[in-house]
Amino acid sequence: MSSTAVTSADDTSGAAPAPDHGHGHGHTGSPLALAIGAIGVVFGDIGTSPLYAFRETFASHNGAPGISPDVDHIHGVLSLVFWSMMMVVTIKYVLTMMRADNGGEGGSLALLALIKRTSATKTWTGPLILLGVFATALFYGDSMITPAISVLSATEGLQYIVPGFRPWIVPTAVAILFALFAIQSRGTDRVGKLFGPVMLTYFAMLAVLGVMHLSADPSIILATINPLNALMFFATDGFVAFVALGSVVLAVTGAEALYADMGHFGRKPIGISWLTFVYPALMLNYMGQGALILSQSSPAEAAALIRDPFFLMIPDMVRVPVIILALLATIIASQAVISGAFSLTQQAIQLGFIPRMEIRHTSAAAAGQIYIPVINWGLMVMVILLVLFFQSSSNLAAAYGIAVTGAMFIDTLLLAAVLFSLWKWPLWKGLPLVITFLVVDIAYFGANLIKVPQGGWVPLMIGGVIFTLLTTWSKGRELMRASMAEGSLPIEIFAKSAHNSSTRVPGTAVFMASTNSGVPSALLHNIKHNKVLHERVLILTVQVRGMPYVDESARYECKSLGNGFYRVTIYCGFLEETDVPKLLSTLDLCDGAFDMMQTSFFLSRQTLLPSSKPGMAIWREKLFAWMLRNAASAMAFFRLPTNRVVELGSQVEI
């Protein structure tokens, strides 16, 4: 079983036995229209990599000398970029990972929920869950670094338009990022409609710039797709080539976004746009940068150009519009990552890894367009601090790769569980594929570990802090759930006793409960202090399933307990809203429909008392207590009418 009951106030969760029902959601529009839409949303991160990836591969790192921009090294690096994209993006994510969907959704949390639901009894499920949670934590680090490096790299291009602009690069980048985060509360619907055309133009521009320089030396195309050039690079340069891998991986950052955004566009449209347009455009630009360097008549000229080949390959007559277009593309890439962080947070809240937070829906038509203030402003502060601390995109590049490669490595381990446990692939079929992916991921991750002292510690530190928060919250909820269940009175016995000893009044009372067993503490305290019961009493549990959406036919379960008592369970997917009044309005069970003006909602507010009971360390108990106090109001989370809510408190030890 994998299901999470989202509690009313105490933030504990239960997993009452119930059948799994769910379905994927359809994608409206033709595959071509969806493919064009995907270009505007999915490929922003990987699309802005040409601004800095090729340049950083030739720079010096960790005391290792920079790579000489000669013919052999240019061909070797381009071959590495080509085959990295082929192995990581095309074969691993587009052709393999995207087949492992959970009700049409992708991403590490969706995959984790799928593994939990189908392999809950396996001994290896626990460690895999921890790995999946750490991948989620690394994503938050990535979502901080991506806007910083993308916008900063494009802003650096303005120095080629405005002489003497260099001192203004950091302040301008900070201003752009502040404006980007400030408009998030208005929603991305209007801006999102511009994403597709802008990114289509941007990728077309990448291809045209590349072709302009390739025309002088078309032979570089064959050199790029020849894997022997990549092997020769390692054979001749050894450790220097291994260090260069840490920068080559910058060319595939954003590959995980293809998988995470699969639910918005579908596997086929994303695959079409990648294979037919985005991948060719990126490679044409990288090869064009290489051809530009090789066209120089002297090593000194080549060394001068390798400092910033993307901006220096732009002809003077179109320099201004192209640099502005590149800046727009980086803003769009940042927007996509920010929106992804909102979506991931919503899933994590529903799955029980993060406390409740205020979630605002910014579009009446698109349920997926949400805004989470705490995440937005937290990301903004961290992104701006990163820009101020690192000062340049080259410095940030050292911090960028490790979060991405760590998440990719974890994705491969999760994929192995899917191949062998869910899909039942034989070893002879799945093992070579998994080993190949692991070798590639370990090589890239190892190359980025070398950069820990130069900035790689930043995403690791961020990931470690967030991982601690996520696991503390999950474990604390489990302990609190167990503590509240101790000595719990069976609801059938309580219902009979309460009916005989209390005065019944007209109307309906809904007592929110975290589990499908026992008596909610709010109900106990109501009887103890008020000695009054409504004519109809619902004990309601909202249970989030390990799937994106739940069929309406399996939305509700209602059990009569006698004497006007009912136990109701409402099932939601982890991408669905938990709007309790709206859900109850469609429920015509439990002795008739619901009139909100005749319904009162009772919430229980638990105060945590850290104790010496075995469970968590005292510092983690205090951390959990702090998170519990700062969780968003259950009233707002479940969208309960403010004038119909009664809250009753109690104390709990864990």
XYZ file of C-alpha atoms in Angstrom, residues 309-581:
273
model
C 32.639 31.565 -28.151
C 28.855 31.818 -28.083
C 28.684 35.611 -27.970
C 31.727 36.063 -30.215
C 30.187 33.887 -32.946
C 27.310 36.363 -33.368
C 27.705 38.704 -36.406
C 27.865 42.391 -35.505
C 24.735 43.285 -37.503
C 22.476 41.037 -35.402
C 24.373 41.114 -32.130
C 21.820 43.199 -30.216
C 18.653 41.196 -31.062
C 20.432 37.836 -30.637
C 21.792 38.692 -27.186
C 18.383 40.017 -26.115
C 16.797 36.793 -27.420
C 19.336 34.762 -25.433
C 18.476 36.777 -22.318
C 14.761 36.087 -22.854
C 15.537 32.380 -23.257
C 17.375 32.287 -19.920
C 14.427 33.998 -18.218
C 12.086 31.397 -19.719
C 14.421 28.601 -18.580
C 14.375 30.071 -15.076
C 10.592 30.360 -15.150
C 10.255 26.687 -16.074
C 12.480 25.638 -13.153
C 10.568 27.848 -10.704
C 7.240 26.432 -11.883
C 8.753 22.960 -11.549
C 9.691 23.711 -7.940
C 6.083 24.734 -7.228
C 4.757 21.535 -8.793
C 7.280 19.351 -6.965
C 6.422 20.999 -3.647
C 2.719 20.373 -4.176
C 3.412 16.696 -4.859
C 5.703 16.447 -1.812
C 3.036 18.006 0.434
C 0.414 15.573 -0.808
C 2.772 12.611 -0.396
C 3.649 13.634 3.164
C 7.261 14.815 2.808
C 6.700 18.552 3.339
C 4.423 20.463 5.769
C 1.309 22.125 4.436
C 1.998 25.408 2.671
C -0.240 28.057 1.200
C -0.920 27.142 -2.432
C -2.561 29.711 -4.700
C -4.035 28.727 -8.049
C -3.251 31.364 -10.658
C -5.449 30.032 -13.445
C -9.087 28.969 -13.361
C -8.571 26.829 -16.457
C -5.222 25.154 -15.754
C -5.078 23.361 -12.395
C -1.322 22.880 -12.702
C -0.586 26.602 -12.621
C 0.071 27.293 -8.956
C 2.022 29.732 -6.830
C 3.532 28.891 -3.435
C 4.729 32.095 -1.695
C 7.130 30.413 0.763
C 8.922 28.520 -2.017
C 8.969 31.542 -4.324
C 10.568 33.965 -1.884
C 12.882 31.306 -0.450
C 14.166 30.511 -3.949
C 14.554 34.210 -4.728
C 16.710 34.851 -1.672
C 18.927 31.845 -2.401
C 19.266 32.640 -6.123
C 20.273 36.244 -5.472
C 22.725 35.152 -2.756
C 24.305 32.723 -5.251
C 24.721 35.500 -7.820
C 26.258 37.851 -5.248
C 28.539 35.125 -3.865
C 29.856 33.643 -7.128
C 29.787 36.881 -9.200
C 30.159 35.135 -12.614
C 28.673 32.250 -14.586
C 32.121 30.598 -14.765
C 32.320 30.460 -10.976
C 28.761 29.152 -10.759
C 29.519 26.408 -13.298
C 31.606 24.656 -10.634
C 28.525 24.393 -8.418
C 26.069 23.479 -11.134
C 26.883 19.973 -12.269
C 26.923 18.040 -9.013
C 23.205 18.433 -8.231
C 22.245 17.383 -11.763
C 24.601 14.398 -11.949
C 23.594 13.240 -8.464
C 19.916 13.289 -9.436
C 20.680 11.477 -12.700
C 22.569 8.765 -10.820
C 19.622 8.252 -8.446
C 17.230 8.149 -11.419
C 19.242 5.230 -12.825
C 18.923 3.304 -9.547
C 15.177 3.927 -9.484
C 15.004 2.864 -13.126
C 16.723 -0.421 -12.240
C 13.965 -1.115 -9.701
C 11.361 -0.419 -12.383
C 13.023 -2.631 -14.991
C 13.530 -5.679 -12.790
C 10.701 -5.447 -10.243
C 7.850 -3.724 -12.097
C 8.494 -4.602 -15.739
C 10.051 -8.005 -14.917
C 12.848 -7.635 -17.463
C 15.277 -10.563 -17.535
C 18.832 -9.792 -16.385
C 20.322 -10.374 -19.834
C 18.090 -7.625 -21.218
C 18.119 -4.998 -18.479
C 21.530 -5.383 -16.847
C 23.651 -4.140 -19.807
C 21.428 -1.044 -20.075
C 21.587 -0.267 -16.345
C 25.352 -0.848 -16.194
C 25.891 1.466 -19.172
C 23.827 4.223 -17.570
C 25.596 3.738 -14.226
C 29.053 3.964 -15.816
C 28.104 7.225 -17.540
C 26.450 8.671 -14.412
C 29.303 7.688 -12.098
C 31.855 9.198 -14.488
C 30.015 12.509 -14.599
C 29.283 12.531 -10.869
C 32.908 11.691 -10.070
C 34.157 14.486 -12.323
C 31.902 16.925 -10.507
C 32.962 15.703 -7.054
C 36.401 17.101 -7.860
C 34.769 20.544 -7.985
C 33.369 20.368 -4.444
C 35.962 22.804 -2.988
C 35.339 25.301 -5.818
C 31.579 25.512 -5.291
C 30.213 21.990 -5.593
C 29.670 22.030 -1.837
C 26.797 24.499 -2.284
C 24.210 22.140 -3.866
C 25.399 19.312 -1.602
C 24.858 21.491 1.453
C 21.463 22.665 0.188
C 20.480 19.086 -0.646
C 21.622 17.850 2.780
C 19.601 20.505 4.631
C 16.462 19.877 2.574
C 16.882 16.099 2.884
C 17.042 16.478 6.675
C 13.858 18.551 6.656
C 11.984 16.120 4.409
C 12.946 12.998 6.334
C 12.367 14.672 9.710
C 8.867 15.664 8.670
C 8.045 12.214 7.289
C 9.412 10.390 10.369
C 7.806 12.829 12.804
C 4.389 12.358 11.223
C 4.812 8.600 11.473
C 5.714 8.814 15.177
C 2.903 11.236 15.928
C 0.446 8.962 14.145
C 1.586 6.021 16.252
C 1.398 8.047 19.481
C -2.142 9.196 18.773
C -3.225 5.636 17.955
C -2.127 4.340 21.385
C -5.166 3.514 23.471
C -7.524 4.719 20.772
C -11.156 3.810 21.437
C -12.999 1.887 18.673
C -15.323 4.317 16.915
C -18.328 1.946 17.019
C -18.227 1.772 20.817
C -17.683 5.525 21.096
C -20.592 6.321 18.727
C -23.059 4.321 20.811
C -21.825 5.776 24.098
C -21.748 9.367 22.808
C -25.260 9.073 21.374
C -26.669 8.001 24.738
C -24.869 10.675 26.780
C -25.067 13.770 24.528
C -27.672 16.216 23.317
C -28.258 16.093 19.521
C -28.680 19.366 17.640
C -29.665 20.014 13.999
C -27.031 20.128 11.248
C -23.911 18.267 10.175
C -20.542 18.125 11.960
C -17.442 17.096 10.017
C -14.525 15.956 12.180
C -11.309 15.763 10.156
C -9.269 12.659 10.960
C -5.802 11.557 9.961
C -6.546 7.818 9.890
C -9.395 5.459 9.165
C -9.418 4.081 12.702
C -9.981 5.432 16.185
C -11.724 8.606 17.314
C -10.421 12.070 16.291
C -9.187 14.077 19.251
C -11.433 16.995 18.229
C -14.489 14.748 18.616
C -13.335 13.553 22.048
C -12.762 17.116 23.254
C -16.079 18.308 21.824
C -17.961 15.657 23.783
C -15.878 16.290 26.911
C -16.361 20.066 26.960
C -19.609 20.748 25.062
C -21.559 17.498 25.573
C -23.344 18.168 22.273
C -23.518 16.243 18.997
C -24.998 17.221 15.635
C -27.690 15.045 14.058
C -25.216 13.872 11.436
C -21.561 13.336 12.352
C -18.930 12.653 9.669
C -15.438 11.464 10.534
C -13.625 12.493 7.376
C -10.206 11.406 6.130
C -8.685 12.843 2.961
C -6.339 10.212 1.621
C -3.784 10.986 -1.089
C -2.974 8.015 -3.288
C 0.382 7.277 -4.877
C -0.961 8.294 -8.304
C -1.610 11.661 -9.980
C -5.387 11.384 -10.362
C -8.218 9.276 -8.966
C -11.283 8.118 -10.894
C -14.490 9.834 -9.815
C -16.126 6.410 -9.481
C -13.635 5.554 -6.737
C -13.499 8.997 -5.098
C -15.537 8.249 -1.968
C -16.085 5.563 0.630
C -18.870 5.998 3.184
C -19.539 3.607 6.066
C -22.463 4.015 8.450
C -21.508 3.500 12.107
C -25.054 3.834 13.416
C -26.711 6.580 15.469
C -26.020 9.224 12.805
C -22.255 8.568 12.685
C -20.468 8.011 9.361
C -16.848 7.361 8.482
C -16.003 8.908 5.109
C -12.796 8.600 3.110
C -12.148 10.878 0.139
C -9.380 9.788 -2.222
C -7.289 12.298 -4.168
C -4.308 11.985 -6.480
C -1.096 13.745 -5.555
C -1.698 16.349 -8.287
C -5.290 17.067 -7.281
C -6.674 19.747 -4.996
C -7.905 18.874 -1.508
C -10.870 21.260 -1.577
C -13.082 19.581 1.024
C -16.267 21.711 0.599
